[in-house]
PDB file of N, CA and C in Angstrom:
ATOM      1  N   SER A 231     103.147  77.806 104.141  1.00 90.00           N
ATOM      2  CA  SER A 231     102.052  78.559 104.707  1.00 90.00           C
ATOM      3  C   SER A 231     102.454  79.077 106.081  1.00 90.00           C
ATOM      4  N   MET A 232     101.833  80.173 106.461  1.00 93.00           N
ATOM      5  CA  MET A 232     102.142  80.804 107.748  1.00 93.00           C
ATOM      6  C   MET A 232     101.013  80.537 108.730  1.00 93.00           C
ATOM      7  N   THR A 233     101.395  80.378 109.986  1.00 94.00           N
ATOM      8  CA  THR A 233     100.419  80.178 111.050  1.00 94.00           C
ATOM      9  C   THR A 233     100.616  81.272 112.087  1.00 94.00           C
ATOM     10  N   PHE A 234      99.543  81.902 112.485  1.00 93.00           N
ATOM     11  CA  PHE A 234      99.609  82.966 113.483  1.00 93.00           C
ATOM     12  C   PHE A 234      98.876  82.539 114.742  1.00 93.00           C
ATOM     13  N   LYS A 235      99.450  82.875 115.866  1.00 93.00           N
ATOM     14  CA  LYS A 235      98.812  82.610 117.153  1.00 93.00           C
ATOM     15  C   LYS A 235      98.218  83.908 117.670  1.00 93.00           C
ATOM     16  N   ALA A 236      97.268  83.781 118.549  1.00 93.00           N
ATOM     17  CA  ALA A 236      96.699  84.963 119.193  1.00 93.00           C
ATOM     18  C   ALA A 236      97.793  85.652 120.010  1.00 93.00           C
ATOM     19  N   PRO A 237      97.802  86.978 120.030  1.00 92.00           N
ATOM     20  CA  PRO A 237      98.833  87.679 120.801  1.00 92.00           C
ATOM     21  C   PRO A 237      98.693  87.424 122.303  1.00 92.00           C
ATOM     22  N   ASP A 238      99.805  87.400 122.976  1.00 93.00           N
ATOM     23  CA  ASP A 238      99.839  87.206 124.427  1.00 93.00           C
ATOM     24  C   ASP A 238      99.672  88.577 125.088  1.00 93.00           C
ATOM     25  N   ARG A 239      98.445  88.888 125.467  1.00 91.00           N
ATOM     26  CA  ARG A 239      98.138  90.208 126.020  1.00 91.00           C
ATOM     27  C   ARG A 239      98.653  90.385 127.445  1.00 91.00           C
ATOM     28  N   VAL A 240      98.943  89.318 128.122  1.00 90.00           N
ATOM     29  CA  VAL A 240      99.540  89.410 129.460  1.00 90.00           C
ATOM     30  C   VAL A 240     101.011  89.795 129.324  1.00 90.00           C
ATOM     31  N   LYS A 241     101.686  89.156 128.403  1.00 89.00           N
ATOM     32  CA  LYS A 241     103.102  89.420 128.178  1.00 89.00           C
ATOM     33  C   LYS A 241     103.329  90.780 127.520  1.00 89.00           C
ATOM     34  N   TYR A 242     102.380  91.197 126.679  1.00 89.00           N
ATOM     35  CA  TYR A 242     102.488  92.463 125.949  1.00 89.00           C
ATOM     36  C   TYR A 242     101.269  93.338 126.223  1.00 89.00           C
ATOM     37  N   PRO A 243     101.172  93.924 127.424  1.00 88.00           N
ATOM     38  CA  PRO A 243      99.971  94.683 127.790  1.00 88.00           C
ATOM     39  C   PRO A 243      99.758  95.949 126.960  1.00 88.00           C
ATOM     40  N   SER A 244     100.806  96.474 126.382  1.00 90.00           N
ATOM     41  CA  SER A 244     100.651  97.691 125.573  1.00 90.00           C
ATOM     42  C   SER A 244      99.852  97.438 124.310  1.00 90.00           C
ATOM     43  N   LEU A 245      99.744  96.202 123.899  1.00 94.00           N
ATOM     44  CA  LEU A 245      98.946  95.875 122.727  1.00 94.00           C
ATOM     45  C   LEU A 245      97.490  96.285 122.931  1.00 94.00           C
ATOM     46  N   ASP A 246      96.962  96.044 124.127  1.00 95.00           N
ATOM     47  CA  ASP A 246      95.581  96.457 124.410  1.00 95.00           C
ATOM     48  C   ASP A 246      95.436  97.977 124.377  1.00 95.00           C
ATOM     49  N   LEU A 247      96.478  98.692 124.797  1.00 95.00           N
ATOM     50  CA  LEU A 247      96.431 100.153 124.715  1.00 95.00           C
ATOM     51  C   LEU A 247      96.363 100.603 123.258  1.00 95.00           C
ATOM     52  N   SER A 248      97.087  99.921 122.401  1.00 95.00           N
ATOM     53  CA  SER A 248      97.066 100.256 120.974  1.00 95.00           C
ATOM     54  C   SER A 248      95.686 100.018 120.379  1.00 95.00           C
ATOM     55  N   TYR A 249      95.096  98.876 120.720  1.00 95.00           N
ATOM     56  CA  TYR A 249      93.740  98.601 120.242  1.00 95.00           C
ATOM     57  C   TYR A 249      92.760  99.651 120.760  1.00 95.00           C
ATOM     58  N   ALA A 250      92.892 100.013 122.024  1.00 96.00           N
ATOM     59  CA  ALA A 250      91.996 101.015 122.618  1.00 96.00           C
ATOM     60  C   ALA A 250      92.150 102.371 121.929  1.00 96.00           C
ATOM     61  N   ALA A 251      93.379 102.768 121.646  1.00 97.00           N
ATOM     62  CA  ALA A 251      93.615 104.043 120.957  1.00 97.00           C
ATOM     63  C   ALA A 251      92.986 104.017 119.571  1.00 97.00           C
ATOM     64  N   GLY A 252      93.124 102.900 118.883  1.00 97.00           N
ATOM     65  CA  GLY A 252      92.523 102.784 117.559  1.00 97.00           C
ATOM     66  C   GLY A 252      91.008 102.844 117.600  1.00 97.00           C
ATOM     67  N   ARG A 253      90.408 102.202 118.594  1.00 97.00           N
ATOM     68  CA  ARG A 253      88.953 102.248 118.740  1.00 97.00           C
ATOM     69  C   ARG A 253      88.479 103.650 119.111  1.00 97.00           C
ATOM     70  N   THR A 254      89.239 104.333 119.960  1.00 97.00           N
ATOM     71  CA  THR A 254      88.868 105.683 120.374  1.00 97.00           C
ATOM     72  C   THR A 254      89.008 106.651 119.209  1.00 97.00           C
ATOM     73  N   GLY A 255      90.098 106.496 118.467  1.00 97.00           N
ATOM     74  CA  GLY A 255      90.324 107.347 117.295  1.00 97.00           C
ATOM     75  C   GLY A 255      90.709 108.754 117.666  1.00 97.00           C
ATOM     76  N   GLY A 256      90.498 109.659 116.738  1.00 98.00           N
ATOM     77  CA  GLY A 256      90.837 111.061 116.952  1.00 98.00           C
ATOM     78  C   GLY A 256      92.301 111.242 117.296  1.00 98.00           C
ATOM     79  N   THR A 257      92.552 112.079 118.280  1.00 98.00           N
ATOM     80  CA  THR A 257      93.929 112.383 118.670  1.00 98.00           C
ATOM     81  C   THR A 257      94.520 111.348 119.620  1.00 98.00           C
ATOM     82  N   MET A 258      93.740 110.340 120.008  1.00 98.00           N
ATOM     83  CA  MET A 258      94.271 109.348 120.946  1.00 98.00           C
ATOM     84  C   MET A 258      95.431 108.559 120.350  1.00 98.00           C
ATOM     85  N   THR A 259      95.388 108.287 119.067  1.00 97.00           N
ATOM     86  CA  THR A 259      96.495 107.557 118.453  1.00 97.00           C
ATOM     87  C   THR A 259      97.772 108.384 118.452  1.00 97.00           C
ATOM     88  N   ALA A 260      97.647 109.685 118.318  1.00 98.00           N
ATOM     89  CA  ALA A 260      98.818 110.559 118.395  1.00 98.00           C
ATOM     90  C   ALA A 260      99.379 110.564 119.814  1.00 98.00           C
ATOM     91  N   ALA A 261      98.499 110.574 120.805  1.00 98.00           N
ATOM     92  CA  ALA A 261      98.945 110.533 122.202  1.00 98.00           C
ATOM     93  C   ALA A 261      99.671 109.223 122.488  1.00 98.00           C
ATOM     94  N   LEU A 262      99.119 108.118 122.012  1.00 98.00           N
ATOM     95  CA  LEU A 262      99.751 106.814 122.194  1.00 98.00           C
ATOM     96  C   LEU A 262     101.137 106.790 121.558  1.00 98.00           C
ATOM     97  N   ASN A 263     101.233 107.220 120.322  1.00 97.00           N
ATOM     98  CA  ASN A 263     102.505 107.181 119.613  1.00 97.00           C
ATOM     99  C   ASN A 263     103.559 108.053 120.291  1.00 97.00           C
ATOM    100  N   ALA A 264     103.185 109.267 120.641  1.00 98.00           N
ATOM    101  CA  ALA A 264     104.142 110.172 121.282  1.00 98.00           C
ATOM    102  C   ALA A 264     104.557 109.651 122.655  1.00 98.00           C
ATOM    103  N   ALA A 265     103.608 109.105 123.409  1.00 97.00           N
ATOM    104  CA  ALA A 265     103.933 108.545 124.723  1.00 97.00           C
ATOM    105  C   ALA A 265     104.868 107.357 124.586  1.00 97.00           C
ATOM    106  N   ASN A 266     104.646 106.536 123.577  1.00 96.00           N
ATOM    107  CA  ASN A 266     105.519 105.401 123.330  1.00 96.00           C
ATOM    108  C   ASN A 266     106.943 105.868 123.004  1.00 96.00           C
ATOM    109  N   GLU A 267     107.057 106.876 122.165  1.00 96.00           N
ATOM    110  CA  GLU A 267     108.383 107.425 121.839  1.00 96.00           C
ATOM    111  C   GLU A 267     109.069 107.955 123.091  1.00 96.00           C
ATOM    112  N   GLN A 268     108.328 108.704 123.891  1.00 97.00           N
ATOM    113  CA  GLN A 268     108.893 109.290 125.107  1.00 97.00           C
ATOM    114  C   GLN A 268     109.290 108.208 126.099  1.00 97.00           C
ATOM    115  N   ALA A 269     108.424 107.227 126.300  1.00 97.00           N
ATOM    116  CA  ALA A 269     108.715 106.149 127.252  1.00 97.00           C
ATOM    117  C   ALA A 269     109.945 105.357 126.824  1.00 97.00           C
ATOM    118  N   ASN A 270     110.056 105.079 125.539  1.00 96.00           N
ATOM    119  CA  ASN A 270     111.225 104.344 125.057  1.00 96.00           C
ATOM    120  C   ASN A 270     112.506 105.152 125.200  1.00 96.00           C
ATOM    121  N   GLU A 271     112.425 106.453 124.999  1.00 96.00           N
ATOM    122  CA  GLU A 271     113.591 107.309 125.204  1.00 96.00           C
ATOM    123  C   GLU A 271     114.007 107.313 126.678  1.00 96.00           C
ATOM    124  N   LEU A 272     113.026 107.398 127.574  1.00 97.00           N
ATOM    125  CA  LEU A 272     113.318 107.353 129.007  1.00 97.00           C
ATOM    126  C   LEU A 272     113.941 106.012 129.397  1.00 97.00           C
ATOM    127  N   PHE A 273     113.420 104.934 128.826  1.00 98.00           N
ATOM    128  CA  PHE A 273     113.960 103.600 129.104  1.00 98.00           C
ATOM    129  C   PHE A 273     115.398 103.482 128.612  1.00 98.00           C
ATOM    130  N   ARG A 274     115.635 103.898 127.390  1.00 98.00           N
ATOM    131  CA  ARG A 274     116.996 103.807 126.837  1.00 98.00           C
ATOM    132  C   ARG A 274     117.969 104.681 127.617  1.00 98.00           C
ATOM    133  N   GLY A 275     117.475 105.754 128.212  1.00 98.00           N
ATOM    134  CA  GLY A 275     118.313 106.630 129.013  1.00 98.00           C
ATOM    135  C   GLY A 275     118.478 106.164 130.451  1.00 98.00           C
ATOM    136  N   GLY A 276     117.869 105.039 130.790  1.00 98.00           N
ATOM    137  CA  GLY A 276     117.994 104.490 132.131  1.00 98.00           C
ATOM    138  C   GLY A 276     117.147 105.187 133.182  1.00 98.00           C
ATOM    139  N   LYS A 277     116.180 105.997 132.755  1.00 98.00           N
ATOM    140  CA  LYS A 277     115.359 106.751 133.702  1.00 98.00           C
ATOM    141  C   LYS A 277     114.132 105.984 134.178  1.00 98.00           C
ATOM    142  N   ILE A 278     113.699 104.997 133.402  1.00 97.00           N
ATOM    143  CA  ILE A 278     112.592 104.128 133.816  1.00 97.00           C
ATOM    144  C   ILE A 278     112.953 102.687 133.462  1.00 97.00           C
ATOM    145  N   GLY A 279     112.275 101.751 134.096  1.00 97.00           N
ATOM    146  CA  GLY A 279     112.474 100.342 133.790  1.00 97.00           C
ATOM    147  C   GLY A 279     111.627  99.916 132.602  1.00 97.00           C
ATOM    148  N   TYR A 280     111.918  98.746 132.076  1.00 92.00           N
ATOM    149  CA  TYR A 280     111.191  98.224 130.918  1.00 92.00           C
ATOM    150  C   TYR A 280     109.691  98.130 131.188  1.00 92.00           C
ATOM    151  N   LEU A 281     109.327  97.633 132.345  1.00 89.00           N
ATOM    152  CA  LEU A 281     107.910  97.473 132.663  1.00 89.00           C
ATOM    153  C   LEU A 281     107.195  98.799 132.909  1.00 89.00           C
ATOM    154  N   ASP A 282     107.960  99.871 133.059  1.00 95.00           N
ATOM    155  CA  ASP A 282     107.365 101.195 133.247  1.00 95.00           C
ATOM    156  C   ASP A 282     106.901 101.812 131.930  1.00 95.00           C
ATOM    157  N   ILE A 283     107.356 101.278 130.810  1.00 95.00           N
ATOM    158  CA  ILE A 283     106.943 101.813 129.507  1.00 95.00           C
ATOM    159  C   ILE A 283     105.420 101.792 129.408  1.00 95.00           C
ATOM    160  N   PHE A 284     104.817 100.674 129.765  1.00 95.00           N
ATOM    161  CA  PHE A 284     103.355 100.544 129.741  1.00 95.00           C
ATOM    162  C   PHE A 284     102.701 101.604 130.614  1.00 95.00           C
ATOM    163  N   LYS A 285     103.241 101.813 131.811  1.00 96.00           N
ATOM    164  CA  LYS A 285     102.649 102.776 132.752  1.00 96.00           C
ATOM    165  C   LYS A 285     102.684 104.197 132.198  1.00 96.00           C
ATOM    166  N   VAL A 286     103.781 104.560 131.537  1.00 97.00           N
ATOM    167  CA  VAL A 286     103.896 105.901 130.948  1.00 97.00           C
ATOM    168  C   VAL A 286     102.852 106.080 129.846  1.00 97.00           C
ATOM    169  N   ILE A 287     102.735 105.091 128.981  1.00 97.00           N
ATOM    170  CA  ILE A 287     101.770 105.183 127.885  1.00 97.00           C
ATOM    171  C   ILE A 287     100.340 105.228 128.426  1.00 97.00           C
ATOM    172  N   GLU A 288     100.033 104.344 129.361  1.00 97.00           N
ATOM    173  CA  GLU A 288      98.697 104.308 129.944  1.00 97.00           C
ATOM    174  C   GLU A 288      98.356 105.633 130.625  1.00 97.00           C
ATOM    175  N   GLY A 289      99.282 106.173 131.393  1.00 97.00           N
ATOM    176  CA  GLY A 289      99.046 107.439 132.083  1.00 97.00           C
ATOM    177  C   GLY A 289      98.841 108.594 131.118  1.00 97.00           C
ATOM    178  N   THR A 290      99.601 108.607 130.052  1.00 98.00           N
ATOM    179  CA  THR A 290      99.454 109.663 129.049  1.00 98.00           C
ATOM    180  C   THR A 290      98.101 109.574 128.369  1.00 98.00           C
ATOM    181  N   MET A 291      97.688 108.370 128.018  1.00 97.00           N
ATOM    182  CA  MET A 291      96.387 108.206 127.373  1.00 97.00           C
ATOM    183  C   MET A 291      95.251 108.619 128.309  1.00 97.00           C
ATOM    184  N   GLU A 292      95.345 108.249 129.576  1.00 97.00           N
ATOM    185  CA  GLU A 292      94.312 108.649 130.543  1.00 97.00           C
ATOM    186  C   GLU A 292      94.260 110.170 130.678  1.00 97.00           C
ATOM    187  N   ALA A 293      95.417 110.794 130.757  1.00 98.00           N
ATOM    188  CA  ALA A 293      95.469 112.252 130.892  1.00 98.00           C
ATOM    189  C   ALA A 293      94.933 112.954 129.648  1.00 98.00           C
ATOM    190  N   HIS A 294      95.061 112.313 128.501  1.00 98.00           N
ATOM    191  CA  HIS A 294      94.618 112.930 127.244  1.00 98.00           C
ATOM    192  C   HIS A 294      93.112 112.839 127.033  1.00 98.00           C
ATOM    193  N   ARG A 295      92.438 111.942 127.723  1.00 96.00           N
ATOM    194  CA  ARG A 295      90.996 111.754 127.501  1.00 96.00           C
ATOM    195  C   ARG A 295      90.203 113.059 127.589  1.00 96.00           C
ATOM    196  N   ALA A 296      90.578 113.936 128.500  1.00 96.00           N
ATOM    197  CA  ALA A 296      89.835 115.191 128.685  1.00 96.00           C
ATOM    198  C   ALA A 296      90.011 116.137 127.496  1.00 96.00           C
ATOM    199  N   ASP A 297      91.105 115.998 126.762  1.00 96.00           N
ATOM    200  CA  ASP A 297      91.390 116.902 125.639  1.00 96.00           C
ATOM    201  C   ASP A 297      91.240 116.234 124.279  1.00 96.00           C
ATOM    202  N   LEU A 298      90.668 115.060 124.242  1.00 98.00           N
ATOM    203  CA  LEU A 298      90.530 114.296 123.008  1.00 98.00           C
ATOM    204  C   LEU A 298      89.742 115.067 121.958  1.00 98.00           C
ATOM    205  N   LYS A 299      90.255 115.085 120.752  1.00 97.00           N
ATOM    206  CA  LYS A 299      89.536 115.670 119.613  1.00 97.00           C
ATOM    207  C   LYS A 299      89.157 114.519 118.692  1.00 97.00           C
ATOM    208  N   ALA A 300      87.868 114.341 118.473  1.00 97.00           N
ATOM    209  CA  ALA A 300      87.384 113.222 117.666  1.00 97.00           C
ATOM    210  C   ALA A 300      87.699 113.393 116.183  1.00 97.00           C
ATOM    211  N   GLU A 301      87.702 114.609 115.712  1.00 97.00           N
ATOM    212  CA  GLU A 301      87.993 114.890 114.297  1.00 97.00           C
ATOM    213  C   GLU A 301      89.104 115.927 114.235  1.00 97.00           C
ATOM    214  N   PRO A 302      90.329 115.497 114.499  1.00 98.00           N
ATOM    215  CA  PRO A 302      91.434 116.453 114.598  1.00 98.00           C
ATOM    216  C   PRO A 302      91.903 116.990 113.253  1.00 98.00           C
ATOM    217  N   ARG A 303      92.430 118.181 113.328  1.00 98.00           N
ATOM    218  CA  ARG A 303      93.157 118.771 112.203  1.00 98.00           C
ATOM    219  C   ARG A 303      94.633 118.516 112.461  1.00 98.00           C
ATOM    220  N   LEU A 304      95.456 118.801 111.496  1.00 98.00           N
ATOM    221  CA  LEU A 304      96.882 118.551 111.629  1.00 98.00           C
ATOM    222  C   LEU A 304      97.466 119.285 112.831  1.00 98.00           C
ATOM    223  N   ASP A 305      97.066 120.526 113.043  1.00 98.00           N
ATOM    224  CA  ASP A 305      97.617 121.274 114.185  1.00 98.00           C
ATOM    225  C   ASP A 305      97.204 120.647 115.517  1.00 98.00           C
ATOM    226  N   ASP A 306      96.035 120.015 115.581  1.00 98.00           N
ATOM    227  CA  ASP A 306      95.622 119.300 116.798  1.00 98.00           C
ATOM    228  C   ASP A 306      96.542 118.115 117.063  1.00 98.00           C
ATOM    229  N   ILE A 307      96.848 117.383 116.016  1.00 97.00           N
ATOM    230  CA  ILE A 307      97.725 116.211 116.146  1.00 97.00           C
ATOM    231  C   ILE A 307      99.126 116.637 116.566  1.00 97.00           C
ATOM    232  N   LEU A 308      99.637 117.687 115.953  1.00 97.00           N
ATOM    233  CA  LEU A 308     100.972 118.183 116.317  1.00 97.00           C
ATOM    234  C   LEU A 308     101.005 118.686 117.758  1.00 97.00           C
ATOM    235  N   HIS A 309      99.925 119.315 118.191  1.00 97.00           N
ATOM    236  CA  HIS A 309      99.838 119.788 119.580  1.00 97.00           C
ATOM    237  C   HIS A 309      99.875 118.613 120.560  1.00 97.00           C
ATOM    238  N   VAL A 310      99.122 117.571 120.281  1.00 98.00           N
ATOM    239  CA  VAL A 310      99.098 116.391 121.150  1.00 98.00           C
ATOM    240  C   VAL A 310     100.466 115.727 121.164  1.00 98.00           C
ATOM    241  N   ASP A 311     101.098 115.628 120.017  1.00 97.00           N
ATOM    242  CA  ASP A 311     102.429 115.040 119.935  1.00 97.00           C
ATOM    243  C   ASP A 311     103.422 115.811 120.809  1.00 97.00           C
ATOM    244  N   ALA A 312     103.388 117.119 120.716  1.00 97.00           N
ATOM    245  CA  ALA A 312     104.292 117.948 121.526  1.00 97.00           C
ATOM    246  C   ALA A 312     103.976 117.807 123.013  1.00 97.00           C
ATOM    247  N   TRP A 313     102.690 117.824 123.355  1.00 97.00           N
ATOM    248  CA  TRP A 313     102.271 117.696 124.751  1.00 97.00           C
ATOM    249  C   TRP A 313     102.718 116.366 125.349  1.00 97.00           C
ATOM    250  N   ALA A 314     102.515 115.289 124.610  1.00 96.00           N
ATOM    251  CA  ALA A 314     102.795 113.952 125.149  1.00 96.00           C
ATOM    252  C   ALA A 314     104.282 113.636 125.245  1.00 96.00           C
ATOM    253  N   THR A 315     105.117 114.399 124.593  1.00 92.00           N
ATOM    254  CA  THR A 315     106.556 114.128 124.653  1.00 92.00           C
ATOM    255  C   THR A 315     107.288 115.074 125.588  1.00 92.00           C
ATOM    256  N   THR A 316     106.535 115.870 126.333  1.00 85.00           N
ATOM    257  CA  THR A 316     107.203 116.772 127.295  1.00 85.00           C
ATOM    258  C   THR A 316     107.075 116.252 128.708  1.00 85.00           C
TER     259      THR A 316
END
């Protein structure tokens, strides 16, 4: 049998961002995903530190709130993806 522990939200703060994006819905999940991809690319390239990944994702999600689409179409999702990775 498997036993699961509650996630350590202090150690993994981006987990709360993921939950928040899921609760918000719409294009926020696309913003989160694209920001995560971009932040990880910056980290692997040595442009930001590991702990900065959270800050990049959080900042992108905050910036996206004004443009959030609750019921997005595919072109809305693609637009957010492109925006968040630039």
